[in-house]
Tab-separated table of C-alpha atoms in Angstrom:
chain	number	residue	atom	x	y	z
A	1	MET	CA	124.505	112.232	125.136
A	2	GLU	CA	123.802	109.394	126.878
A	3	LEU	CA	119.889	110.386	127.893
A	4	ALA	CA	119.982	112.072	123.943
A	5	GLN	CA	120.399	108.620	122.646
A	6	ASN	CA	117.660	106.684	125.273
A	7	ALA	CA	115.334	110.066	124.451
A	8	GLN	CA	115.239	108.524	120.814
A	9	PRO	CA	113.316	105.500	120.710
A	10	THR	CA	110.765	107.362	122.950
A	11	ARG	CA	111.351	109.451	120.275
A	12	TRP	CA	109.718	107.554	117.219
A	13	ARG	CA	107.279	105.972	119.168
A	14	ALA	CA	105.893	108.649	120.018
A	15	ILE	CA	105.390	109.771	116.149
A	16	TRP	CA	104.405	106.190	114.726
A	17	ARG	CA	101.836	106.686	117.748
A	18	ALA	CA	100.530	110.053	115.996
A	19	GLN	CA	100.890	108.286	112.962
A	20	ALA	CA	98.494	105.384	113.828
A	21	GLN	CA	96.024	107.624	115.513
A	22	THR	CA	95.432	109.575	112.557
A	23	HIS	CA	95.673	106.583	110.305
A	24	PRO	CA	94.454	103.799	112.070
A	25	TRP	CA	92.976	101.693	109.400
A	26	THR	CA	96.094	101.929	107.309
A	27	SER	CA	98.339	101.619	110.886
A	28	ALA	CA	96.978	98.099	111.076
A	29	GLY	CA	96.222	97.487	107.451
A	30	LEU	CA	100.118	98.058	107.603
A	31	ALA	CA	101.085	96.007	111.015
A	32	LEU	CA	99.029	93.186	109.339
A	33	ALA	CA	100.857	93.010	106.449
A	34	LEU	CA	104.689	93.230	108.006
A	35	ALA	CA	103.215	90.385	110.873
A	36	ALA	CA	102.321	88.439	106.775
A	37	VAL	CA	105.422	89.556	105.880
A	38	VAL	CA	107.632	88.524	108.391
A	39	TRP	CA	106.117	85.198	108.508
A	40	LEU	CA	106.493	84.867	104.332
A	41	LEU	CA	110.487	85.766	104.828
A	42	GLY	CA	111.275	83.254	107.690
A	43	ALA	CA	109.460	80.090	106.324
A	44	SER	CA	111.699	80.555	102.684
A	45	LEU	CA	114.543	81.287	105.217
A	46	TRP	CA	113.950	78.167	106.846
A	47	ARG	CA	113.607	76.295	102.975
A	48	VAL	CA	116.506	77.112	102.118
A	49	ALA	CA	118.438	76.750	105.621
A	50	ALA	CA	116.356	73.275	105.626
A	51	GLY	CA	117.301	72.320	102.167
A	52	GLU	CA	114.129	72.280	101.373
A	53	ALA	CA	113.575	75.072	98.506
A	54	ASP	CA	112.235	73.857	95.393
A	55	ALA	CA	111.954	74.707	92.055
A	56	ALA	CA	110.182	77.788	92.300
A	57	LEU	CA	112.287	79.371	94.838
A	58	ARG	CA	115.143	78.582	93.472
A	59	LEU	CA	113.950	80.105	90.622
A	60	ALA	CA	112.847	82.844	92.667
A	61	MET	CA	115.782	83.110	94.232
A	62	LEU	CA	117.819	83.625	91.384
A	63	GLY	CA	115.497	86.127	89.498
A	64	GLY	CA	115.690	88.380	92.406
A	65	LEU	CA	119.722	88.198	92.588
A	66	ALA	CA	119.108	88.262	88.906
A	67	GLY	CA	117.477	92.279	90.049
A	68	PHE	CA	120.001	93.179	92.355
A	69	ALA	CA	122.849	92.125	90.040
A	70	ALA	CA	120.969	94.428	87.591
A	71	THR	CA	121.081	98.040	89.841
A	72	ALA	CA	124.701	96.909	90.347
A	73	PHE	CA	125.758	96.146	87.092
A	74	GLY	CA	123.815	100.207	85.635
A	75	ALA	CA	124.425	101.995	88.780
A	76	LEU	CA	128.312	100.868	88.007
A	77	PRO	CA	128.652	104.184	85.527
A	78	ALA	CA	127.797	106.542	88.134
A	79	ARG	CA	131.955	106.057	89.811
A	80	PHE	CA	133.257	108.063	86.140
A	81	LEU	CA	130.272	110.503	84.873
A	82	ARG	CA	130.406	113.074	86.127
A	83	ASN	CA	126.717	114.228	86.033
A	84	LEU	CA	123.592	113.613	83.646
A	85	SER	CA	121.552	115.474	82.219
A	86	ASN	CA	117.168	115.880	83.614
A	87	ARG	CA	116.821	114.698	80.190
A	88	THR	CA	118.335	111.911	80.330
A	89	GLU	CA	117.568	110.778	83.721
A	90	ASP	CA	113.925	111.737	83.625
A	91	THR	CA	114.174	109.324	80.048
A	92	LEU	CA	115.409	106.660	81.251
A	93	LEU	CA	113.443	106.715	84.298
A	94	GLY	CA	110.418	106.914	81.737
A	95	LEU	CA	111.990	104.076	80.052
A	96	ALA	CA	112.457	101.658	83.411
A	97	ALA	CA	107.992	102.717	84.084
A	98	GLY	CA	107.229	101.897	80.675
A	99	MET	CA	108.780	98.204	81.145
A	100	MET	CA	107.203	98.021	84.656
A	101	LEU	CA	103.879	98.872	83.260
A	102	ALA	CA	103.780	96.598	81.034
A	103	ALA	CA	105.480	94.156	83.248
A	104	SER	CA	102.649	94.154	85.580
A	105	SER	CA	99.731	93.562	82.729
A	106	PHE	CA	101.517	90.767	80.643
A	107	SER	CA	102.704	89.001	83.075
A	108	LEU	CA	101.555	89.592	86.464
A	109	ILE	CA	98.141	90.655	85.833
A	110	LEU	CA	97.069	88.283	82.342
A	111	PRO	CA	98.857	84.565	83.942
A	112	GLY	CA	96.653	86.310	87.587
A	113	LEU	CA	93.180	86.119	85.072
A	114	GLU	CA	93.924	82.551	83.918
A	115	ALA	CA	95.127	81.574	86.861
A	116	GLY	CA	91.941	82.340	88.340
A	117	LYS	CA	89.748	82.122	85.432
A	118	SER	CA	90.735	78.323	85.843
A	119	ILE	CA	90.313	77.558	89.954
A	120	THR	CA	86.997	80.024	89.902
A	121	GLY	CA	85.611	78.596	86.903
A	122	SER	CA	84.211	81.846	85.998
A	123	ASN	CA	86.122	84.819	83.920
A	124	ALA	CA	84.373	86.789	86.133
A	125	LEU	CA	85.670	85.519	89.827
A	126	GLY	CA	88.720	84.918	88.370
A	127	ALA	CA	88.845	88.812	87.644
A	128	LEU	CA	87.977	89.560	91.302
A	129	THR	CA	90.235	87.863	92.753
A	130	VAL	CA	92.731	89.329	91.250
A	131	VAL	CA	91.274	92.986	91.741
A	132	VAL	CA	91.506	92.018	95.439
A	133	GLY	CA	95.191	91.303	94.821
A	134	LEU	CA	95.350	94.813	93.539
A	135	GLY	CA	93.751	96.042	96.512
A	136	LEU	CA	95.805	94.486	98.972
A	137	GLY	CA	99.236	95.642	97.225
A	138	VAL	CA	97.950	99.323	97.009
A	139	LEU	CA	97.795	99.591	100.421
A	140	LEU	CA	100.168	97.754	100.897
A	141	MET	CA	102.572	100.297	99.838
A	142	LEU	CA	99.602	103.355	100.842
A	143	GLY	CA	100.726	102.121	104.759
A	144	LEU	CA	104.404	101.230	103.869
A	145	ASP	CA	104.718	105.525	102.087
A	146	GLU	CA	102.951	106.583	104.608
A	147	PHE	CA	104.895	105.114	107.720
A	148	THR	CA	108.481	105.001	106.578
A	149	PRO	CA	110.202	107.780	106.530
A	150	HIS	CA	111.477	108.372	103.024
A	151	GLU	CA	112.349	111.336	100.036
A	152	HIS	CA	111.462	111.458	96.279
A	153	GLU	CA	114.039	113.401	94.767
A	154	HIS	CA	112.286	116.016	93.966
A	155	GLY	CA	109.614	116.305	96.037
A	156	GLY	CA	110.452	116.377	99.482
A	157	PRO	CA	110.598	114.049	102.629
A	158	CYS	CA	107.525	112.854	103.463
A	159	GLY	CA	106.017	109.855	106.233
A	160	ALA	CA	106.651	108.886	109.845
A	161	GLY	CA	109.955	111.106	111.389
A	162	CYS	CA	111.226	112.139	108.328
A	163	GLY	CA	112.258	115.285	110.019
A	164	ARG	CA	114.933	113.031	111.702
A	165	VAL	CA	116.614	111.510	109.491
A	166	SER	CA	119.162	112.687	106.828
A	167	ARG	CA	118.013	113.176	103.714
A	168	VAL	CA	120.097	110.851	100.998
A	169	TRP	CA	119.203	108.156	103.639
A	170	LEU	CA	115.615	109.306	103.210
A	171	PHE	CA	116.482	108.791	99.158
A	172	VAL	CA	117.478	105.558	99.578
A	173	PHE	CA	114.218	104.133	101.752
A	174	ALA	CA	112.800	105.332	99.068
A	175	ILE	CA	114.267	103.441	96.451
A	176	ALA	CA	114.680	100.638	98.502
A	177	LEU	CA	110.657	100.861	98.496
A	178	HIS	CA	110.279	100.921	95.166
A	179	ASN	CA	112.321	97.800	94.400
A	180	LEU	CA	110.246	95.996	97.590
A	181	PRO	CA	106.929	95.790	95.224
A	182	GLU	CA	109.702	94.863	91.906
A	183	GLY	CA	110.792	91.126	93.882
A	184	MET	CA	107.867	90.412	94.665
A	185	ALA	CA	106.739	90.245	91.794
A	186	ILE	CA	109.185	87.780	90.946
A	187	GLY	CA	108.728	86.044	93.393
A	188	VAL	CA	105.287	85.395	92.185
A	189	SER	CA	106.240	84.801	88.927
A	190	PHE	CA	107.953	81.878	89.916
A	191	ALA	CA	105.513	80.619	92.333
A	192	GLN	CA	104.519	78.027	89.831
A	193	GLY	CA	107.950	77.170	89.160
A	194	ASP	CA	106.660	78.733	85.751
A	195	LEU	CA	109.244	79.882	82.688
A	196	GLY	CA	106.678	81.532	80.815
A	197	VAL	CA	105.518	83.477	83.134
A	198	GLY	CA	108.843	84.442	85.465
A	199	LEU	CA	111.346	85.378	82.838
A	200	PRO	CA	110.301	87.210	80.921
A	201	LEU	CA	109.081	88.979	83.784
A	202	THR	CA	112.904	89.401	85.755
A	203	SER	CA	114.072	89.593	82.148
A	204	ALA	CA	111.908	93.062	82.674
A	205	ILE	CA	112.818	93.874	85.535
A	206	ALA	CA	116.563	93.436	85.333
A	207	LEU	CA	116.510	95.597	82.283
A	208	GLN	CA	114.849	98.114	83.845
A	209	ASP	CA	117.234	97.986	86.718
A	210	ILE	CA	120.608	98.973	85.298
A	211	PRO	CA	119.105	102.352	83.755
A	212	GLU	CA	117.264	102.789	87.319
A	213	GLY	CA	120.788	102.123	89.012
A	214	LEU	CA	122.706	104.938	87.393
A	215	ALA	CA	119.484	107.915	87.980
A	216	VAL	CA	120.254	106.297	91.775
A	217	ALA	CA	123.910	106.280	91.673
A	218	MET	CA	123.305	110.059	90.124
A	219	ALA	CA	121.380	111.528	91.594
A	220	LEU	CA	122.855	110.507	95.469
A	221	LYS	CA	126.013	111.356	93.983
A	222	ALA	CA	124.285	115.309	93.741
A	223	ALA	CA	122.618	114.748	97.728
A	224	GLY	CA	126.573	114.808	98.424
A	225	LEU	CA	128.132	111.374	98.402
A	226	SER	CA	130.732	110.605	96.748
A	227	PRO	CA	131.183	108.417	93.778
A	228	ARG	CA	132.462	105.198	95.535
A	229	ARG	CA	129.677	105.663	98.301
A	230	ALA	CA	126.916	106.634	96.505
A	231	VAL	CA	127.792	103.535	93.135
A	232	ALA	CA	127.393	101.191	96.698
A	233	VAL	CA	124.866	102.372	97.999
A	234	ALA	CA	122.871	102.402	94.744
A	235	ALA	CA	123.550	98.750	94.625
A	236	ALA	CA	122.347	98.093	98.365
A	237	THR	CA	119.247	98.713	97.445
A	238	GLY	CA	118.589	96.623	94.816
A	239	MET	CA	119.287	93.893	97.733
A	240	MET	CA	115.690	94.731	97.681
A	241	GLU	CA	114.739	92.499	95.148
A	242	PRO	CA	115.617	88.991	96.749
A	243	VAL	CA	114.119	89.873	99.522
A	244	GLY	CA	111.476	90.986	97.338
A	245	ALA	CA	111.706	87.911	95.764
A	246	LEU	CA	111.253	85.169	99.021
A	247	LEU	CA	108.274	87.416	100.154
A	248	GLY	CA	106.645	86.581	97.258
A	249	VAL	CA	107.254	83.319	96.208
A	250	GLY	CA	105.929	82.453	99.965
A	251	LEU	CA	102.962	84.813	99.314
A	252	ALA	CA	102.006	82.895	96.179
A	253	SER	CA	103.120	79.116	97.164
A	254	GLY	CA	100.260	78.199	99.439
A	255	LEU	CA	96.530	78.133	98.438
A	256	ALA	CA	95.712	77.460	95.099
A	257	PHE	CA	93.763	81.364	95.520
A	258	ALA	CA	97.194	82.427	96.667
A	259	TYR	CA	98.857	82.335	93.078
A	260	PRO	CA	96.457	84.800	90.855
A	261	VAL	CA	96.485	86.948	94.450
A	262	GLY	CA	99.661	87.117	94.987
A	263	LEU	CA	99.783	88.126	91.091
A	264	GLY	CA	97.341	90.919	91.268
A	265	LEU	CA	99.289	92.054	95.025
A	266	ALA	CA	102.188	92.506	93.214
A	267	ALA	CA	100.728	94.270	89.594
A	268	GLY	CA	99.133	96.407	92.735
A	269	ALA	CA	101.911	97.327	94.361
A	270	MET	CA	104.705	98.122	91.064
A	271	ILE	CA	101.422	99.961	89.420
A	272	PHE	CA	100.843	102.450	92.512
A	273	VAL	CA	105.129	103.093	92.025
A	274	VAL	CA	105.088	103.766	88.658
A	275	SER	CA	101.825	106.194	89.109
A	276	HIS	CA	103.278	107.513	92.657
A	277	GLU	CA	106.415	109.000	92.323
A	278	VAL	CA	108.735	107.553	88.469
A	279	ILE	CA	105.808	109.504	86.455
A	280	PRO	CA	105.585	112.863	88.874
A	281	GLU	CA	109.755	112.479	88.935
A	282	THR	CA	109.561	112.970	85.470
A	283	HIS	CA	107.346	114.982	84.902
A	284	ARG	CA	108.991	117.560	87.233
A	285	ASN	CA	111.300	119.175	85.133
A	286	GLY	CA	109.277	119.953	81.682
A	287	HIS	CA	110.687	116.841	79.838
A	288	GLN	CA	107.117	115.461	80.002
A	289	THR	CA	107.550	114.441	76.249
A	290	PRO	CA	110.782	112.049	76.073
A	291	ALA	CA	109.917	110.779	79.110
A	292	THR	CA	106.793	109.749	77.571
A	293	LEU	CA	108.828	108.522	74.846
A	294	GLY	CA	110.991	106.510	76.864
A	295	LEU	CA	107.874	104.911	78.653
A	296	MET	CA	106.169	104.828	75.489
A	297	ALA	CA	109.294	102.841	74.093
A	298	GLY	CA	109.786	100.245	77.795
A	299	PHE	CA	106.011	99.124	77.321
A	300	ALA	CA	107.253	98.308	73.350
A	301	VAL	CA	110.417	96.035	74.528
A	302	MET	CA	108.263	94.348	77.326
A	303	MET	CA	105.629	93.357	74.816
A	304	VAL	CA	108.254	91.929	73.314
A	305	LEU	CA	110.314	90.285	75.546
A	306	ASP	CA	107.129	88.466	76.302
A	307	THR	CA	106.050	87.493	73.747
A	308	ALA	CA	109.462	86.222	72.968
A	309	LEU	CA	109.824	84.299	76.597
A	310	GLY	CA	106.846	84.206	77.282
């Protein structure tokens, strides 16, 4: 038993080494991104511990906690529901996807374009600044998707070492990856202490976290967890949102250019998740029409929220 336990880290190192050799540029980018993440998270936590948290950091923390609370609230009904039809689940996930797309457009990309223009004095350069952020967000999610073991509910396992992790935990890792960019978006949106940017986005993410939390908890029950444990694990995945919020506010609170780049990064990561994971999941069971109608409804709700609260 002891030999097997000692051999486990060696096997994991071999898996990651093989991945790094196969995808050298992705692995290098991910290493730099993870180093930046550690530094930003440490800096934000130090500010909190030292009592130097400014309004932007406090708002980001509250926004991230709101996302966590909404996820936990949405997961609670799974404790009592016997099942959730695939059609209903796909519709709820489509609703969440629509809100994420609209939040990326109205609460991240548009403010990013305005900030980029005010910094550079040029529409083209301001747009290019946001495009750089979009690219960085996509690279971050590509790296995490390639190197983190996880499983989509209908798409099967993927990522480094996925064969050595149980199916339930692969699914949990997938949801955690999904929640991270949402938290980052909340943190970046509050980086300037502007409620007109942060409040609509946080409201939209919290609202879409409710049906998402229910869908996740029901999927975990279907994967074999008890109702109580499925609710607890689904709620725990929401903790990635306050963590992401701390990362996001740390990212966008530095240099002036960091704000529009950070908004673009968060938008790129969220759009990647919607296109790469959420929409394909909603279309695999033949429920494209209700899922698309849910997406349109979610987009409309977020547009109204942005107009009313922005």
